[in-house]
PDB file of C-alpha atoms in Angstrom:
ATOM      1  CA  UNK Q 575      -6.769   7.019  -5.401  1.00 76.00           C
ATOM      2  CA  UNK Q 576      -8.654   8.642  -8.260  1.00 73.00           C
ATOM      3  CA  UNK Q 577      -9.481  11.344  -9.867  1.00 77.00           C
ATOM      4  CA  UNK Q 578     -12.714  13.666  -8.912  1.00 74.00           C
ATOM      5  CA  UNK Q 579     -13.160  16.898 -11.077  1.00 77.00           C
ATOM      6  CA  UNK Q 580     -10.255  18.725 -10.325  1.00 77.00           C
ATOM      7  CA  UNK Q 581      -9.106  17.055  -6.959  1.00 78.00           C
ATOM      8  CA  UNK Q 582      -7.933  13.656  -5.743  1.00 76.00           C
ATOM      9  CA  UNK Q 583      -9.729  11.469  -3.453  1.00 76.00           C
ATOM     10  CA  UNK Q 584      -8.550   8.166  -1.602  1.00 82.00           C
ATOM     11  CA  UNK Q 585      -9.816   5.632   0.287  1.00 85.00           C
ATOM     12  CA  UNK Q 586     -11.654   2.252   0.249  1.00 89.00           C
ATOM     13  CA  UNK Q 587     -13.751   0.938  -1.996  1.00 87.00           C
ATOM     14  CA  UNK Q 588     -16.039  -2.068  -1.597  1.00 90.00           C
ATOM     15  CA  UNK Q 589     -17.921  -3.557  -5.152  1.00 88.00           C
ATOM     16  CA  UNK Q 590     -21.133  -5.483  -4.653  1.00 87.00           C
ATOM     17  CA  UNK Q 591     -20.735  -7.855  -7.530  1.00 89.00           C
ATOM     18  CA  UNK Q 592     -24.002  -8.555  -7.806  1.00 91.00           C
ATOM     19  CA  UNK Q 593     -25.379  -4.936  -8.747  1.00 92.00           C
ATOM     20  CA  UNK Q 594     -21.859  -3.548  -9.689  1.00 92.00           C
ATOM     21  CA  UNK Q 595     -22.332  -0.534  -7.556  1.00 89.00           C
ATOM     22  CA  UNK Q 596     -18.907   0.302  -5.042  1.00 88.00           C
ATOM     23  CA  UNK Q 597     -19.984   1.561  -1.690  1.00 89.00           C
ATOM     24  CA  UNK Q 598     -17.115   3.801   0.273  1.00 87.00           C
ATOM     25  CA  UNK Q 599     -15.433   3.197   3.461  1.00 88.00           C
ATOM     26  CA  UNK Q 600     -15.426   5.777   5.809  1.00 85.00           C
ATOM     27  CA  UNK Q 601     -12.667   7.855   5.801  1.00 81.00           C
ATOM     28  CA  UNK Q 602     -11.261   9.165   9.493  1.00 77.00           C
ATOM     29  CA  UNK Q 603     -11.943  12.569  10.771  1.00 68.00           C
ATOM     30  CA  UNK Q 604      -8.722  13.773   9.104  1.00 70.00           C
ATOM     31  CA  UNK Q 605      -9.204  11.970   5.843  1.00 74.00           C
ATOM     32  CA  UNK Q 606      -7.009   9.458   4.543  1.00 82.00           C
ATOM     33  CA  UNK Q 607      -3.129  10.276   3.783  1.00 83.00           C
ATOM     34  CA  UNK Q 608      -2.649   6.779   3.492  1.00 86.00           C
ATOM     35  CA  UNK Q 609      -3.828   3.573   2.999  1.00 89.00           C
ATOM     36  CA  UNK Q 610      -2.840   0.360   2.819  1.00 88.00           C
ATOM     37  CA  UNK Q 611      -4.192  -3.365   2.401  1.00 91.00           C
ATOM     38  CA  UNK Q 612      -7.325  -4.148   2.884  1.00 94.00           C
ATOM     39  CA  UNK Q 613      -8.860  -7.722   3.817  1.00 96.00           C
ATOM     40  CA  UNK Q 614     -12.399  -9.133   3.544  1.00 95.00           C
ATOM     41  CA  UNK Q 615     -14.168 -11.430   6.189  1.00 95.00           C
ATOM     42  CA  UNK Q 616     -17.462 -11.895   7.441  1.00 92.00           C
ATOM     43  CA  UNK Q 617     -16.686  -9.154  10.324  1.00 90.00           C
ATOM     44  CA  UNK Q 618     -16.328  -6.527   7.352  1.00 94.00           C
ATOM     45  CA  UNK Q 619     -13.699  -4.902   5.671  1.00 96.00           C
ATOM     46  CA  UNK Q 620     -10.260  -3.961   7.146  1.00 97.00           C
ATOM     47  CA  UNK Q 621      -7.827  -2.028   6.145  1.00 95.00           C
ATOM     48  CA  UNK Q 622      -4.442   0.228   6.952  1.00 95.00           C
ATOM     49  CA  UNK Q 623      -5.444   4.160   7.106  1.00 93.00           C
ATOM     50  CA  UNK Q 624      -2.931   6.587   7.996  1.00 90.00           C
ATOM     51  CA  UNK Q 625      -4.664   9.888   8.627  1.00 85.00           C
ATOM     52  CA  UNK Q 626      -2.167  11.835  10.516  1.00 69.00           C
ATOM     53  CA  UNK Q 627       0.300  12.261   8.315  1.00 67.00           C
ATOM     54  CA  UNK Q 628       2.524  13.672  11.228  1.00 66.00           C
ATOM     55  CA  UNK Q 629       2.919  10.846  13.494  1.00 71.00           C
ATOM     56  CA  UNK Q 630       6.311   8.590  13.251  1.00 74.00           C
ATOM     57  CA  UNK Q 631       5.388   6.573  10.155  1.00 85.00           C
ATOM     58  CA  UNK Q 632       2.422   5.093  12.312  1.00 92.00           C
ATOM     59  CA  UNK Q 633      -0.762   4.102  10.832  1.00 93.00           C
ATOM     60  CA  UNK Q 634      -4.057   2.746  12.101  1.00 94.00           C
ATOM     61  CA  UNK Q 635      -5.995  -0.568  11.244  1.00 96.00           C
ATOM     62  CA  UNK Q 636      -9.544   0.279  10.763  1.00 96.00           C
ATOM     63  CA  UNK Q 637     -12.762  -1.748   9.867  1.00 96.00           C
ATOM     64  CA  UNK Q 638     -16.468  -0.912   9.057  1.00 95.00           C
ATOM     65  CA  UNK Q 639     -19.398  -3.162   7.613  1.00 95.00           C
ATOM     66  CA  UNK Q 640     -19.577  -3.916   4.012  1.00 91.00           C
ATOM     67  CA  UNK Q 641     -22.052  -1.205   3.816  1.00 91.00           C
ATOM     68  CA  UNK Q 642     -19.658   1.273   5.468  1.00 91.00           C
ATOM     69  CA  UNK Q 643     -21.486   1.682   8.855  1.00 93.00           C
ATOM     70  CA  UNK Q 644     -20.043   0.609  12.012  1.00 95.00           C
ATOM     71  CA  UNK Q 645     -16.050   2.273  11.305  1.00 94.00           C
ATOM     72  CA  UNK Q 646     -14.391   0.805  14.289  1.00 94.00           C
ATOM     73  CA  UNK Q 647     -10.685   1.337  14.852  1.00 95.00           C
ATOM     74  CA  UNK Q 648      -9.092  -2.003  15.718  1.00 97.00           C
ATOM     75  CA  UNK Q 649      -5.453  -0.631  15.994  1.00 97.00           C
ATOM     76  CA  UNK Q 650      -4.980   3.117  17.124  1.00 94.00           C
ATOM     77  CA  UNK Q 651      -2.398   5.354  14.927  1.00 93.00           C
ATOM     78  CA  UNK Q 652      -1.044   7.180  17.672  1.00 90.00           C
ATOM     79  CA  UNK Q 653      -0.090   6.504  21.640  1.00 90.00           C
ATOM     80  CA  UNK Q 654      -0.878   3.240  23.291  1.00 92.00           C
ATOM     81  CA  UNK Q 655      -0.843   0.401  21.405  1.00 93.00           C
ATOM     82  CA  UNK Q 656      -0.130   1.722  18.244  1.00 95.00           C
ATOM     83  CA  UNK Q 657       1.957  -0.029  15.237  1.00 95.00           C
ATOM     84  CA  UNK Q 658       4.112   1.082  12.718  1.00 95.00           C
ATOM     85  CA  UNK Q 659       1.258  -0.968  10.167  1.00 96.00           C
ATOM     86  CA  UNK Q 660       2.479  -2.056   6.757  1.00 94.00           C
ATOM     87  CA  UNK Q 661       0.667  -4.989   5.991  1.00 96.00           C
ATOM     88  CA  UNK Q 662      -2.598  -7.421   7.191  1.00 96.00           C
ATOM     89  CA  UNK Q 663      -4.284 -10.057   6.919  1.00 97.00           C
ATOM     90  CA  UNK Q 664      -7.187 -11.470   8.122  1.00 97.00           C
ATOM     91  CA  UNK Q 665      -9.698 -14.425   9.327  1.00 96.00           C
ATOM     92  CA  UNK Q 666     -13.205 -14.112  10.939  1.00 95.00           C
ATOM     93  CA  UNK Q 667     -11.486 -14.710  14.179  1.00 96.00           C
ATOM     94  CA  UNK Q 668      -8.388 -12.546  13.905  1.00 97.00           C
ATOM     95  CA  UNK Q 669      -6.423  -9.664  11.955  1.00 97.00           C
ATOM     96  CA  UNK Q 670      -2.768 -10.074  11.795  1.00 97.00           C
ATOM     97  CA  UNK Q 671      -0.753  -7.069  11.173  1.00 98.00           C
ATOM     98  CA  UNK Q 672       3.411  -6.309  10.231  1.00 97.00           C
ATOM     99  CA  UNK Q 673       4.818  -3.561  12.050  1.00 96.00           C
ATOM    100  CA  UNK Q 674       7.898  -2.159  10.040  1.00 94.00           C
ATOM    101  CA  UNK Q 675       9.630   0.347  11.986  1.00 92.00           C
ATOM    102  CA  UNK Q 676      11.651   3.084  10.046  1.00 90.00           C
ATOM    103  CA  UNK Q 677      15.182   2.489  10.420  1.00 88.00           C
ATOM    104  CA  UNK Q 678      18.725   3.236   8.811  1.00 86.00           C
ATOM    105  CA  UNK Q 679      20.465   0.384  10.159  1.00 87.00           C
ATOM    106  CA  UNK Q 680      19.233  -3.904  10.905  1.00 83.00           C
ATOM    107  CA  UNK Q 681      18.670  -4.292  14.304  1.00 87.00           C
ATOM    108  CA  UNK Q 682      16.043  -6.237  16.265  1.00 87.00           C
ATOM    109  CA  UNK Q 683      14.140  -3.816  16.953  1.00 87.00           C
ATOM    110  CA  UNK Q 684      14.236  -2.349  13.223  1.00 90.00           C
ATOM    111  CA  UNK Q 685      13.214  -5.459  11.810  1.00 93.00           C
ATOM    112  CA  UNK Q 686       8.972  -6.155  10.957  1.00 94.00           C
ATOM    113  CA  UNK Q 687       7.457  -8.057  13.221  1.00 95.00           C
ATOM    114  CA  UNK Q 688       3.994  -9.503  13.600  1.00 97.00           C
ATOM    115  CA  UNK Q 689       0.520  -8.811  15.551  1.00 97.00           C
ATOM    116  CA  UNK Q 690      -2.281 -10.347  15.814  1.00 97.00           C
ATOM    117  CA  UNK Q 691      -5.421  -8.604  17.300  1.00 97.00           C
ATOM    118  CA  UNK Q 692      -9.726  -9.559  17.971  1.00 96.00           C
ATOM    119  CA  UNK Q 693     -11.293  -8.538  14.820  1.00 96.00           C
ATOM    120  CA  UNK Q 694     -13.030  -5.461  17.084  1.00 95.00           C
ATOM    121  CA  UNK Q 695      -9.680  -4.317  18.729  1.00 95.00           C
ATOM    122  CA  UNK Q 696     -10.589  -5.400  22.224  1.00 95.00           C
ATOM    123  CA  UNK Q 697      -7.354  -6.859  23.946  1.00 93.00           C
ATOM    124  CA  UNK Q 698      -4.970  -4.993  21.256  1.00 95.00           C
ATOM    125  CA  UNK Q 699      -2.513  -6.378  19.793  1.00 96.00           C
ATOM    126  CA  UNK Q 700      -0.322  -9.243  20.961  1.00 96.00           C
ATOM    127  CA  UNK Q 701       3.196 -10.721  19.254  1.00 96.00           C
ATOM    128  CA  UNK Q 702       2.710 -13.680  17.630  1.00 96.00           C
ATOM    129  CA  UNK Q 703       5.945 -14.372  17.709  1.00 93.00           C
ATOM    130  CA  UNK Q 704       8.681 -13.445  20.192  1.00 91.00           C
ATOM    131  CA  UNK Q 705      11.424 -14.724  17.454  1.00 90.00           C
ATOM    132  CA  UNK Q 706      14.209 -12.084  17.040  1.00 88.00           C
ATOM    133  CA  UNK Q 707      14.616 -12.051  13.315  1.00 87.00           C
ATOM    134  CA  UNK Q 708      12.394 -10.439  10.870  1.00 91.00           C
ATOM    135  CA  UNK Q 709       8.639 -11.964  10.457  1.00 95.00           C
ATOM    136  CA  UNK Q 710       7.016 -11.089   7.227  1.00 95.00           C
ATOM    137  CA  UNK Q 711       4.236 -12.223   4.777  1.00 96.00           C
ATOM    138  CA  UNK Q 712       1.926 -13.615   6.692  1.00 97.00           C
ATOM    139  CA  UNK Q 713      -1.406 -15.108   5.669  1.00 97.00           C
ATOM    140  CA  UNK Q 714      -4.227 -15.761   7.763  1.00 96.00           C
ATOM    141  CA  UNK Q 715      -5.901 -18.915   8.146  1.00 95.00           C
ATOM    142  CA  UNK Q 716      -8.940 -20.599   9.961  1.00 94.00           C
ATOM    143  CA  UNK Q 717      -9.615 -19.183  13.576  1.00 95.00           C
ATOM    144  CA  UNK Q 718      -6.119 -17.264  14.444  1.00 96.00           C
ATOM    145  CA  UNK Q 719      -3.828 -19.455  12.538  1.00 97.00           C
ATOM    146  CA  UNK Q 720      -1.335 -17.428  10.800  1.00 97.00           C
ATOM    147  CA  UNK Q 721       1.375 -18.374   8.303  1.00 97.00           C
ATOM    148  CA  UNK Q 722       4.271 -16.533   8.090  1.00 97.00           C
ATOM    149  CA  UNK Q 723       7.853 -16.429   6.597  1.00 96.00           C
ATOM    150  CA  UNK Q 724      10.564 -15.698   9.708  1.00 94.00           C
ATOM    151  CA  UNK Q 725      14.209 -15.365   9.592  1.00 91.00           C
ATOM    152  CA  UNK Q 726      15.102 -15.732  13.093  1.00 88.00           C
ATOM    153  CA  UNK Q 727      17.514 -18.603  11.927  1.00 85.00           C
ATOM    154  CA  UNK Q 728      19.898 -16.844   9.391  1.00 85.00           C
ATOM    155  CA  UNK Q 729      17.216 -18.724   7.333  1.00 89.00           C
ATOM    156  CA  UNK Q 730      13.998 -18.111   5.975  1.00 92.00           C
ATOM    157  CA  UNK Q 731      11.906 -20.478   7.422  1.00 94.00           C
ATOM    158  CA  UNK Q 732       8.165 -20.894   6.883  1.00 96.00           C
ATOM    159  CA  UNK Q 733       6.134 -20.707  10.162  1.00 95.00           C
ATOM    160  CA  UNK Q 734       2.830 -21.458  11.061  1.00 96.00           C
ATOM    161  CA  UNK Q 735       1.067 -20.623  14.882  1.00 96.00           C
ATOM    162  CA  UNK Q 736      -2.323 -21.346  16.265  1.00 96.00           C
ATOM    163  CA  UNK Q 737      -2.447 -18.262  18.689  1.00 94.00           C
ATOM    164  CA  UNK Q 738      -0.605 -15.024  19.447  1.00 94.00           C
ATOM    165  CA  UNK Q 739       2.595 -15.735  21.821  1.00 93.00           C
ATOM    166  CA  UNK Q 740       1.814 -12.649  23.994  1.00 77.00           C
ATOM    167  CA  UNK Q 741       3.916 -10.418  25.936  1.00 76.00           C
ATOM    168  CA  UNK Q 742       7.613 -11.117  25.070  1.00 81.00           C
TER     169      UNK Q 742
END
């Protein structure tokens, strides 16, 4: 977010290092309301956009070229498919992403739990884990590896898996 005369703009911001200009992500048709993390890879730039603002706490995961063409939407915000997005992370061959459901109370189904989806949406997204407890802080790593801390156990155990585990 920052400041632009008398208004405030936000989105995401990409700086080319090597001429220390920052080109701008494309904002959705509603403009931003929201946005959250943002990962780098050689399929572009990702990152967490709510643009609603009147859905149930339900954001997209979007992605465009470094240069800001190309804005795809890998993860709708609304109706099929759609995840309660709070944080990604991403390879060249995958974007995982924690859904965090609002909730008063701990239940399964209250409790984050990790997707992974193709870096251009197609398939959506899949569980990685079918694991009951709560699955957060993951990190990507080569192909669709992802890393993640899951408390299934009554313990916080660190996780790793090669590929989503699908329907569950």
């Amino acid at each position: 977010m920052w400041a632009d005369g008398s208004d405030y703009q936000l989105g995401v911001g990409v700086l080319d290092t090597t001429t220390g200009t920052t080109r701008m992500m494309p904002a959705g048709a509603e403009g931003a309301q929201g946005i959250g993390q943002t990962a780098f890879t050689d399929d572009g730039v990702f990152w967490i956009e709510d643009g609603a603002g009147t859905d149930p706490f339900k954001a997209a995961v979007v992605r465009a070229d470094a240069d800001g063409t190309n804005r795809t939407t890998v993860v709708p915000e609304s109706g099929e498919g759609s995840l309660h997005a709070n944080q990604l992370t991403a390879s060249d061959d995958a974007v995982n992403v924690t859904s965090l459901p609002p909730a008063t109370s701990w239940a399964n189904e209250t409790l984050p739990k990790l997707f992974q989806v193709a870096p251009d949406g197609e398939g959506g997204a899949q569980r990685v884990s079918c694991n009951r407890g709560d699955q957060v802080y993951a990190s990507a790593d080569e192909g669709r590896r992802v890393v993640w801390l899951d408390g299934t156990t009554g313990y916080t155990n660190v996780v790793k898996r090669d590929r989503p585990a699908g329907a569950c």
